[in-house]
Each structure stands twice: as C-alpha cells, then as structure tokens.
mmCIF file of C-alpha atoms in Angstrom:
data_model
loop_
_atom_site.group_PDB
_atom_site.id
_atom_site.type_symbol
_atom_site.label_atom_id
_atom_site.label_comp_id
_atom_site.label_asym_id
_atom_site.label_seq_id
_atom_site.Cartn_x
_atom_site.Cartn_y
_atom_site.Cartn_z
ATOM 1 C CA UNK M 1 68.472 154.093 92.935
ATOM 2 C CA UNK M 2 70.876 151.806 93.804
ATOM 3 C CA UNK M 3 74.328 150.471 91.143
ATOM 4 C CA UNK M 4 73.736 146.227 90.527
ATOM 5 C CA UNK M 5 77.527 146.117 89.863
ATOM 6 C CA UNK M 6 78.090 142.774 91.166
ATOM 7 C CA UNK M 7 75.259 141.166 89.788
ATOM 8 C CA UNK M 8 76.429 139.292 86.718
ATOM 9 C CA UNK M 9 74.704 139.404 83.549
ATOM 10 C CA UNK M 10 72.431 136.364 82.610
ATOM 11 C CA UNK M 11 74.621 133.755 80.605
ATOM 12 C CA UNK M 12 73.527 133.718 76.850
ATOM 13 C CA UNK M 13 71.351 130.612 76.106
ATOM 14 C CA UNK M 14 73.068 128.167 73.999
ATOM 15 C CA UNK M 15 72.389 127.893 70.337
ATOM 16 C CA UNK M 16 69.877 124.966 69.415
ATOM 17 C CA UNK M 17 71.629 121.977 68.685
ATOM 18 C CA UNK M 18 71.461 120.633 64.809
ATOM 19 C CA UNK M 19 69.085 117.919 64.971
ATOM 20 C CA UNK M 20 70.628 114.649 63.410
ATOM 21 C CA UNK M 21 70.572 110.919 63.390
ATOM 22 C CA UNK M 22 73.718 108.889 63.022
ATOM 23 C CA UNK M 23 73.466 105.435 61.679
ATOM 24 C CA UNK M 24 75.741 102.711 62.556
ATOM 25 C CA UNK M 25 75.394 99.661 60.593
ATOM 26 C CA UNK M 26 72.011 100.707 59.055
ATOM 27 C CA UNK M 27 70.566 100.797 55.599
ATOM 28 C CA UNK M 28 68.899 103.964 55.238
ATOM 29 C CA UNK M 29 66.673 102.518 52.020
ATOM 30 C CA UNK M 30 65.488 99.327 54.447
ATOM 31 C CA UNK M 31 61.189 99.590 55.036
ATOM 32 C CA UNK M 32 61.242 99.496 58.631
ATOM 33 C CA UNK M 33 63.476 102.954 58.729
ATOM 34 C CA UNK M 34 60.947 104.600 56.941
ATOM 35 C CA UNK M 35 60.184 106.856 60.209
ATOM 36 C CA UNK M 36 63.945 108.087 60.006
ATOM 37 C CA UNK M 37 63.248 108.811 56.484
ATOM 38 C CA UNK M 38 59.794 110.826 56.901
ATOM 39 C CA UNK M 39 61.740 112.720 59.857
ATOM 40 C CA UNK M 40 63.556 114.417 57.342
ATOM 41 C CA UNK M 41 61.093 116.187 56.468
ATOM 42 C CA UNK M 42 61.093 117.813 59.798
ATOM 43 C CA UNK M 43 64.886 118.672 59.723
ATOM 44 C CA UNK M 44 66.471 116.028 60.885
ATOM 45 C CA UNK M 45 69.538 115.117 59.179
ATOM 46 C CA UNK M 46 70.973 110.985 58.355
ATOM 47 C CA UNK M 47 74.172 110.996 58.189
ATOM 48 C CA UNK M 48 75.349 107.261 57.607
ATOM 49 C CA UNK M 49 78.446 106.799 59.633
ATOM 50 C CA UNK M 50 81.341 104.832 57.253
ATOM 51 C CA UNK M 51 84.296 102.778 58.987
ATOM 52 C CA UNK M 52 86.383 105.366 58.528
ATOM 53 C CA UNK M 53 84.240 107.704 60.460
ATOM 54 C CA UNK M 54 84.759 105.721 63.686
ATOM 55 C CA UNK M 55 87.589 107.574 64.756
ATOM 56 C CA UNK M 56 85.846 110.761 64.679
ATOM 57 C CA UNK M 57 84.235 112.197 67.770
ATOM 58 C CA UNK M 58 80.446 112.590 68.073
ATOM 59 C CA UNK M 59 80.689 115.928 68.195
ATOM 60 C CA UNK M 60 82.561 116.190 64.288
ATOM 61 C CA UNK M 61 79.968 113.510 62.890
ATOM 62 C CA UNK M 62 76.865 115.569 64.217
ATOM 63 C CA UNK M 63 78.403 118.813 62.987
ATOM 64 C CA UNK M 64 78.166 120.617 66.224
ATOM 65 C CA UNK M 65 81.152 123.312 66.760
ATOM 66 C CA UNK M 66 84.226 122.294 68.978
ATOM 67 C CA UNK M 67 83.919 123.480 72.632
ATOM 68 C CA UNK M 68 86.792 125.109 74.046
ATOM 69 C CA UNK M 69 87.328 121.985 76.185
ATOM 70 C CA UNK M 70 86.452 119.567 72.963
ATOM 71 C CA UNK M 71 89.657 117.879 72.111
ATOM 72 C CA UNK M 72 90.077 118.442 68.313
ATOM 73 C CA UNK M 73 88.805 116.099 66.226
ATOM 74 C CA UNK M 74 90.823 113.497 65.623
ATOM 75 C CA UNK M 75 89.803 112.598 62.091
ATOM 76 C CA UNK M 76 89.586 109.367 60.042
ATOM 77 C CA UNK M 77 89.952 106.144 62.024
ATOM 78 C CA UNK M 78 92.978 103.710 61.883
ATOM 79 C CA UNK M 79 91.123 100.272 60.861
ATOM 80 C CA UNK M 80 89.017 98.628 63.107
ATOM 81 C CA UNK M 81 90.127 96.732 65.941
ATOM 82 C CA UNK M 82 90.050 93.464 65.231
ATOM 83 C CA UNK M 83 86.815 91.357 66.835
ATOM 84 C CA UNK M 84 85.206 94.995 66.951
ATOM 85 C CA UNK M 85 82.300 94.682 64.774
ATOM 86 C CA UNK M 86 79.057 96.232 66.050
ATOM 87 C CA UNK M 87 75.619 95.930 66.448
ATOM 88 C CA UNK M 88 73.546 98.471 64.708
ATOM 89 C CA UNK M 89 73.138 101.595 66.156
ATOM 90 C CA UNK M 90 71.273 104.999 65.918
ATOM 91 C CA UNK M 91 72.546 108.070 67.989
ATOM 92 C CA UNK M 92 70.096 111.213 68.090
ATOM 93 C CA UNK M 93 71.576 114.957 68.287
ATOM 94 C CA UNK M 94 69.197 118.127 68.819
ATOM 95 C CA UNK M 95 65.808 116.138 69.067
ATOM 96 C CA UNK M 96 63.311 117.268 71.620
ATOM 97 C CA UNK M 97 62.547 114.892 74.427
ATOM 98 C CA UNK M 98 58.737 114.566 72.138
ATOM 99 C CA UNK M 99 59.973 114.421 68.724
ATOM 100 C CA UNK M 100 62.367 112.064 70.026
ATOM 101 C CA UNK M 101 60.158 109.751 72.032
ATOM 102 C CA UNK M 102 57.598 109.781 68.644
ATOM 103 C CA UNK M 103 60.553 108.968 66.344
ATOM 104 C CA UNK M 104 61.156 106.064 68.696
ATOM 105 C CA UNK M 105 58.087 104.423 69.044
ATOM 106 C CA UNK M 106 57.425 104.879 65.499
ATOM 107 C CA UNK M 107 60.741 102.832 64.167
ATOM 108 C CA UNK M 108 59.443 100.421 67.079
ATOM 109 C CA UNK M 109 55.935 100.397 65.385
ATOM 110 C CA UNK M 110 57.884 99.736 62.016
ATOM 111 C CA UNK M 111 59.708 97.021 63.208
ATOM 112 C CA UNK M 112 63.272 98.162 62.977
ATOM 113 C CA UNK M 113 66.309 96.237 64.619
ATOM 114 C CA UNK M 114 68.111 98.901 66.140
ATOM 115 C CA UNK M 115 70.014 97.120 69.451
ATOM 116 C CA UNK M 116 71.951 100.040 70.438
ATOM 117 C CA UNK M 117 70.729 103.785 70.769
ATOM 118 C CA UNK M 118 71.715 106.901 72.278
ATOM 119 C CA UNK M 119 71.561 110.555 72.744
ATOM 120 C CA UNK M 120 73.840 113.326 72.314
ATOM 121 C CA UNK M 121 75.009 114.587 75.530
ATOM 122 C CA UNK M 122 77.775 117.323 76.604
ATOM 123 C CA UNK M 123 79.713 114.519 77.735
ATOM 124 C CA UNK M 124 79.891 112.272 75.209
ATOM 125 C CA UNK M 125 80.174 114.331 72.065
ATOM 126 C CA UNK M 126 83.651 114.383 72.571
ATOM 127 C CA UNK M 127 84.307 110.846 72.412
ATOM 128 C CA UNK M 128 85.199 108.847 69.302
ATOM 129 C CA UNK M 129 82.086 107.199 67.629
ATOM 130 C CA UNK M 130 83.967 103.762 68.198
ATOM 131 C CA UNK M 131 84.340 104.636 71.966
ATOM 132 C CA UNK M 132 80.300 105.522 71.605
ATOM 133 C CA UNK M 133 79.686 102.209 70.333
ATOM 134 C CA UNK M 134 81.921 100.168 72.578
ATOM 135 C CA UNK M 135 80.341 101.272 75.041
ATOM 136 C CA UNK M 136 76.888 101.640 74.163
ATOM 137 C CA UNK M 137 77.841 97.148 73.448
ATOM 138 C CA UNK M 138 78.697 96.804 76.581
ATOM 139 C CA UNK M 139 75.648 98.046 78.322
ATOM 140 C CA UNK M 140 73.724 96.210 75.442
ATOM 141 C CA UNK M 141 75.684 92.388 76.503
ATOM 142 C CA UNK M 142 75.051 93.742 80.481
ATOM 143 C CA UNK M 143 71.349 94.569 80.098
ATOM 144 C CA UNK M 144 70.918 91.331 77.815
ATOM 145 C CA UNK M 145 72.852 88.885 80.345
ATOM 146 C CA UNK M 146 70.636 90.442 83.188
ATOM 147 C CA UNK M 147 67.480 89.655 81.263
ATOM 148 C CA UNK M 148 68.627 86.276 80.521
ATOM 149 C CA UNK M 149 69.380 85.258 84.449
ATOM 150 C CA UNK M 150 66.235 87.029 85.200
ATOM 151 C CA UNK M 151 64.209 84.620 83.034
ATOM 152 C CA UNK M 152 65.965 81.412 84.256
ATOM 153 C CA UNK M 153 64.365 82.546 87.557
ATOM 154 C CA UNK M 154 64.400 79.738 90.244
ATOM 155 C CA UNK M 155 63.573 76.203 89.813
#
C-alpha cells in the first residue's frame, strides 16, 4: 500500500449563494413585476436598492460574506454624481442558470421595462452598485447605438 502524501485534499465546495434580486429604479408593487413577486415564493429575496445604497458593493447589498480579497464594504454612498441618474435595473444573485432563464422570460412575458440586467459574478460583487450600474449604462447606450446604425443600413 502505498502513502498519497502529496496528493492534496479536494477543495471544499463553496456554500450556495443566497438567491436575491436587486432592484434599481423599480417599483416592486408595479403588475408587470409580478414574476419577481411570485419568485418569492421560491426563496428569492427583493431587496429594493435606495440612493444611499449605491455606494455599497454588490457583494454587501446581496448579503453574501466578504472574501478575503473583498475590499470592505464601503457603506452608504456620498450623493449621486450629478447627471448620474439610471435606467432601471435588476441584478440576480444565487439563481440557477433555469430558474433564472424562467424568471426572465416570464417578466418579458409580463411586459416589464427592465433596460439593464445582470448577474452576480466573483468579479463584480466587489464593486459599488453605482460602478454596477455605470457600467451596465454604458453597455446599454453601446448595444443601443449599434442597433440603431444597424437599422439605418445602406441606402
């Protein structure tokens, strides 16, 4: 029988990620978010995000625990940048890639108006929520302009 010394032991598996739905700029009462609202009933949290949460990071508004490479959380915002205002957004923590696609296409089958939308991700839970939005806008204005030059087509 031989010793395994240098074999390492298998990492532990991460703890499931609290599932939860930021809103930016959305009223949780309005009809066509009535999918967000049935999904609690399956656990998922909606946590309206306030102005003052915009300095927080992702990370702090979802609840998730500070990594040991998370800066700390910086807490409430200083006002708003002027100009800075925001489209409406919804950004989805701890959802499985099928809960997540169903939740979609039912707020699209609903007729919600939510421009901007992300995920959760190791990389951007440490960033503010107003750095999340900024640039979740500017992808928004990108994709938007493209589609716009696309349709002028030639003449």
């Amino acid at each position: 029988m031989k010793a395994h010394a240098g074999r390492a032991a298998p990492a532990p598996k991460p703890a499931p990620l609290p599932k939860v739905a930021l809103l930016w700029g959305l009223d949780p009462a309005d009809p066509s978010l009535a999918p967000l609202r049935a999904a609690q009933k399956l656990g998922i949290a909606l946590r309206a995000v306030p102005p003052a949460g915009l300095g927080r990071t992702v990370a702090a508004l979802c609840g998730l625990p500070a990594g040991p490479k998370a800066p700390a959380d910086p807490g409430p915002a200083a006002p708003t940048p002027a100009g800075a205002a925001f489209l409406p957004a919804l950004v989805l923590c701890g959802l499985p890639e099928a809960e997540r696609d169903a939740l979609l296409d039912a707020l699209r089958a609903a007729g919600a108006a939510i421009p901007l939308k992300a995920i959760v991700t190791p990389i951007n839970q440490s960033w503010r929520f107003l750095d999340l939005l900024a640039e979740l806008a500017a992808e928004y204005a990108a994709l938007q302009g493209a589609a716009r030059q696309e349709n002028k087509g030639p003449k």
